[in-house]
mmCIF file of C-alpha atoms in Angstrom:
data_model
loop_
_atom_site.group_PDB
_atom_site.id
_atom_site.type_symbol
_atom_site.label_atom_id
_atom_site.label_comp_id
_atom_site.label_asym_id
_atom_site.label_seq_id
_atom_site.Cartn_x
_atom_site.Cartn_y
_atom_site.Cartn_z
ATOM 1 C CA UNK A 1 123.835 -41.140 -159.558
ATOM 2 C CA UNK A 2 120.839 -40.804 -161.464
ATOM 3 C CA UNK A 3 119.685 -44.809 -160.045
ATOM 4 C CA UNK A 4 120.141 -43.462 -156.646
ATOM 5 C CA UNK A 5 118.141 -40.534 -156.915
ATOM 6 C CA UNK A 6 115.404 -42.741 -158.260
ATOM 7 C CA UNK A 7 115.969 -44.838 -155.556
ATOM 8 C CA UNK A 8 115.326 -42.046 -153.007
ATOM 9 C CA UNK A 9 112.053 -41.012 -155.039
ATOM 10 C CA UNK A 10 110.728 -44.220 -154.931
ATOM 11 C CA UNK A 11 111.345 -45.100 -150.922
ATOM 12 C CA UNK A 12 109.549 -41.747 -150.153
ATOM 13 C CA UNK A 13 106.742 -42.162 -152.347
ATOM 14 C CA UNK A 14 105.970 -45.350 -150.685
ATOM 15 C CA UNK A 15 106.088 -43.689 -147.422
ATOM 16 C CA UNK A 16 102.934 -42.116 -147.876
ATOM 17 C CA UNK A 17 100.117 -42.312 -145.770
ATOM 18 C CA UNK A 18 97.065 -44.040 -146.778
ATOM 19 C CA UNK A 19 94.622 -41.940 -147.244
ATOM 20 C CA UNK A 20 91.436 -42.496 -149.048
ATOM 21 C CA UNK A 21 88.934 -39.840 -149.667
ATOM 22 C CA UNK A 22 86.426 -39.146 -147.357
ATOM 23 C CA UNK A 23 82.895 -40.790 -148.427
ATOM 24 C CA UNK A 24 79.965 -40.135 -146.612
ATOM 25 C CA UNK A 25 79.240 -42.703 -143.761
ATOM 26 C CA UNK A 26 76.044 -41.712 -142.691
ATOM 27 C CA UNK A 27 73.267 -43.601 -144.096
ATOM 28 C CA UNK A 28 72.237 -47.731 -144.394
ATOM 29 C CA UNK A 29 74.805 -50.208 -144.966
ATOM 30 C CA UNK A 30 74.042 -53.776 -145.442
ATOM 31 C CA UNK A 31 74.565 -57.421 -145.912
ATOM 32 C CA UNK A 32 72.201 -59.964 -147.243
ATOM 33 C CA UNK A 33 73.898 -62.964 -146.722
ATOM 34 C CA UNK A 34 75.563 -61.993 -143.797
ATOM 35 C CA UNK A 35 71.868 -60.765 -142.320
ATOM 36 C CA UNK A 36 73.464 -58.108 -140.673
ATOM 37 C CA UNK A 37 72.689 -54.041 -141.405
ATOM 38 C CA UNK A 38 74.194 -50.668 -140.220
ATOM 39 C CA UNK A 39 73.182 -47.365 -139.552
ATOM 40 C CA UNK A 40 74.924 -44.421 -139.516
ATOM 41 C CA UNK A 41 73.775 -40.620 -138.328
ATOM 42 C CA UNK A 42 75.659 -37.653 -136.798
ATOM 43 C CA UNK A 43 74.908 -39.079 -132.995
ATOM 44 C CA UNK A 44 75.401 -42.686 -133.062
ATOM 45 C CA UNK A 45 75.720 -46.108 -135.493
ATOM 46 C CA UNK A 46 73.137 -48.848 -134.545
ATOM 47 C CA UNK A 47 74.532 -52.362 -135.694
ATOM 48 C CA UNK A 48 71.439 -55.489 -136.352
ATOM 49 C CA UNK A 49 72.922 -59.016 -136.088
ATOM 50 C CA UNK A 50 70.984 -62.148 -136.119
ATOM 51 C CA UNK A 51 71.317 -62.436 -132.935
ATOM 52 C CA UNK A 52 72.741 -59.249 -131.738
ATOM 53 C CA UNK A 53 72.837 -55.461 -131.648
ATOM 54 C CA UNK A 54 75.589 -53.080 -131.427
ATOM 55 C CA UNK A 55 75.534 -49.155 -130.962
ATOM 56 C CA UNK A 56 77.868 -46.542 -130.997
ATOM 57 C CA UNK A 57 76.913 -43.676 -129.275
ATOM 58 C CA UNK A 58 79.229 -40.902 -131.236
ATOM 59 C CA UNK A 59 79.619 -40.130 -134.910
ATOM 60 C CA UNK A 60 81.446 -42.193 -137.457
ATOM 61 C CA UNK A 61 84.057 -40.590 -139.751
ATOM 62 C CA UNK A 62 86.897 -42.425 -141.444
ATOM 63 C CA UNK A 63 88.940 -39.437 -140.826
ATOM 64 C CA UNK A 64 90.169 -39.580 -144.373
ATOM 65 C CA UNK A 65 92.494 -42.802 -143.147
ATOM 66 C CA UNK A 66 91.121 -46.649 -144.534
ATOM 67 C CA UNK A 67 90.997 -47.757 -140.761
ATOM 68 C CA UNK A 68 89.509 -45.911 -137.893
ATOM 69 C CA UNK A 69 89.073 -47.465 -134.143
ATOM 70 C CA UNK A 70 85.817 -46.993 -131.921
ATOM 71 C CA UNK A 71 84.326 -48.136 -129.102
ATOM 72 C CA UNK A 72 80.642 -49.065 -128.193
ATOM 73 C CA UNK A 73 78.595 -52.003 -126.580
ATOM 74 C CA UNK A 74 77.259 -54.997 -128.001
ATOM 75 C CA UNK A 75 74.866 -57.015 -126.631
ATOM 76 C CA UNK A 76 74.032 -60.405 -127.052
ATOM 77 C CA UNK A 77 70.490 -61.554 -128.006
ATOM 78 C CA UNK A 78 68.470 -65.407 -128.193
ATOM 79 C CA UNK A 79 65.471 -66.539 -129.590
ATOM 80 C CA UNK A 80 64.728 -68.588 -126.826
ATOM 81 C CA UNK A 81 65.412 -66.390 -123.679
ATOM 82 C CA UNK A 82 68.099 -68.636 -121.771
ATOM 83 C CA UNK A 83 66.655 -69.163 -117.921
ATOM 84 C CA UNK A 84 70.129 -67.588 -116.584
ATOM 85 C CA UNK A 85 68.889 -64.875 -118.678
ATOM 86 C CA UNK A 86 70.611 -61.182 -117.052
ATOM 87 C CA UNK A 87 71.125 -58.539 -119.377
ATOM 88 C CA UNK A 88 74.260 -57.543 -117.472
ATOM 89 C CA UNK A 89 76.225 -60.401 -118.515
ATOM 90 C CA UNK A 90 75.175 -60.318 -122.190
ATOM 91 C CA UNK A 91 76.340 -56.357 -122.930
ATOM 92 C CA UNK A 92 79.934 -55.764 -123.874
ATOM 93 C CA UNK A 93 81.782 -53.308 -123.877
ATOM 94 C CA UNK A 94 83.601 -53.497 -127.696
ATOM 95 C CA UNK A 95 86.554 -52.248 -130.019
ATOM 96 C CA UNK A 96 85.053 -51.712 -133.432
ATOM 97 C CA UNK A 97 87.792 -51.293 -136.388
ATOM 98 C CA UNK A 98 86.501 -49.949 -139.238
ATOM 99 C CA UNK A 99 88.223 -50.779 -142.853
ATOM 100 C CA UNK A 100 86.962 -48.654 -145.194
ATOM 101 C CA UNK A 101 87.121 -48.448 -149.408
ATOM 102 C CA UNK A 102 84.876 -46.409 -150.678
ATOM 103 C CA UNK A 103 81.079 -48.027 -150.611
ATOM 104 C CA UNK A 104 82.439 -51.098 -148.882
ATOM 105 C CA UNK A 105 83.081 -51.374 -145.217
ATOM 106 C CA UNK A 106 84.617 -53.916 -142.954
ATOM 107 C CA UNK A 107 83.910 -53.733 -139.220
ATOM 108 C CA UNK A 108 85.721 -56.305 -136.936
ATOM 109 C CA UNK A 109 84.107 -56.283 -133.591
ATOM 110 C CA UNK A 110 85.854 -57.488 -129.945
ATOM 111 C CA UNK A 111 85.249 -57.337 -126.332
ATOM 112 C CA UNK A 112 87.317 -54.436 -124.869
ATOM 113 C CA UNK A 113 87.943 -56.437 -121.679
ATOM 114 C CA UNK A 114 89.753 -59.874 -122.855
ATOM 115 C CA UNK A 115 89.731 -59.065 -127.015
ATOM 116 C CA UNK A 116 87.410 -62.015 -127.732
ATOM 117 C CA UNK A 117 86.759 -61.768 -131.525
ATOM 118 C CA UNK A 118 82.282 -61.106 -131.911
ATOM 119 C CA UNK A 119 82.851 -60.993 -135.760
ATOM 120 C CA UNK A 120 83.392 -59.238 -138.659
ATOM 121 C CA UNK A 121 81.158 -57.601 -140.865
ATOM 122 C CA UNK A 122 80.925 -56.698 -144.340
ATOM 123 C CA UNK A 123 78.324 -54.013 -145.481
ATOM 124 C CA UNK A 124 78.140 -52.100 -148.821
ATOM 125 C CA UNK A 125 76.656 -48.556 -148.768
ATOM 126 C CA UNK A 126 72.867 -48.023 -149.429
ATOM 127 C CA UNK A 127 72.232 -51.752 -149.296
ATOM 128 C CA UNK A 128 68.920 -52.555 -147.375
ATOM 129 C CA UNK A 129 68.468 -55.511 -145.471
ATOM 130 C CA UNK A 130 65.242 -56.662 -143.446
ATOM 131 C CA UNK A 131 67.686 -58.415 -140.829
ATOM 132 C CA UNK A 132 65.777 -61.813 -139.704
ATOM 133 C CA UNK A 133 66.452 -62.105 -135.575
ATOM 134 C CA UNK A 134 67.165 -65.440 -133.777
ATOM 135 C CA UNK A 135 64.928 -68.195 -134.234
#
């Protein structure tokens, strides 16, 4: 009796949700070697790429869960300008998932329309990076 009982306490303490607690999101996030940077305020998260920029227009909270969904719009960007060059066909509409643990955070960013994988992203919280644009 007393094994099954522990059994029980066991399987329902590994039901549990994952929560994490809540960290503040607003602020700079960054990535050196990935030359990428994030900003988060109250209205809206503006992503820098090399060559690309995302924003979300609405504010980021984890919720208090590890991974939250948003959407936004990325848009594509070249050094060179290409001659076909319509800003139209180079602005997505994206999924952004957010994996959070506490000063790290893990965005994985796809088109909405056909889920083509644009990248993930690691930043880490108050890291400034001058993000270099395409060549």
């Amino acid at each position: 009796m007393k094994y099954f009982i522990l059994l029980v306490f066991l399987s329902l303490g590994s039901c549990s949700q994952n929560t994490i607690s809540a960290v503040k999101l607003s602020g700079i996030w960054g990535n050196e070697n990935e030359n990428t940077d994030l900003m988060i305020n109250t209205e809206k998260a503006i992503f820098n790429f090399t060559c690309g920029i995302a924003e979300i227009n609405q504010d980021i909270s984890n919720e208090n869960t590890a991974v939250f969904l948003r959407e936004g719009t990325y848009i594509q960007q070249f050094g060179n300008i290409p001659e076909d060059y319509d800003p139209a066909k180079y602005t997505y509409t994206a999924n952004f998932r957010f994996t959070q643990n506490q000063d790290l955070l893990i965005v994985e960013i796809t088109k909405k329309t056909d889920g083509t994988h644009l990248g993930i992203y690691n930043y880490r919280k108050d890291e400034k990076v001058l993000v270099k644009k395409c060549p």
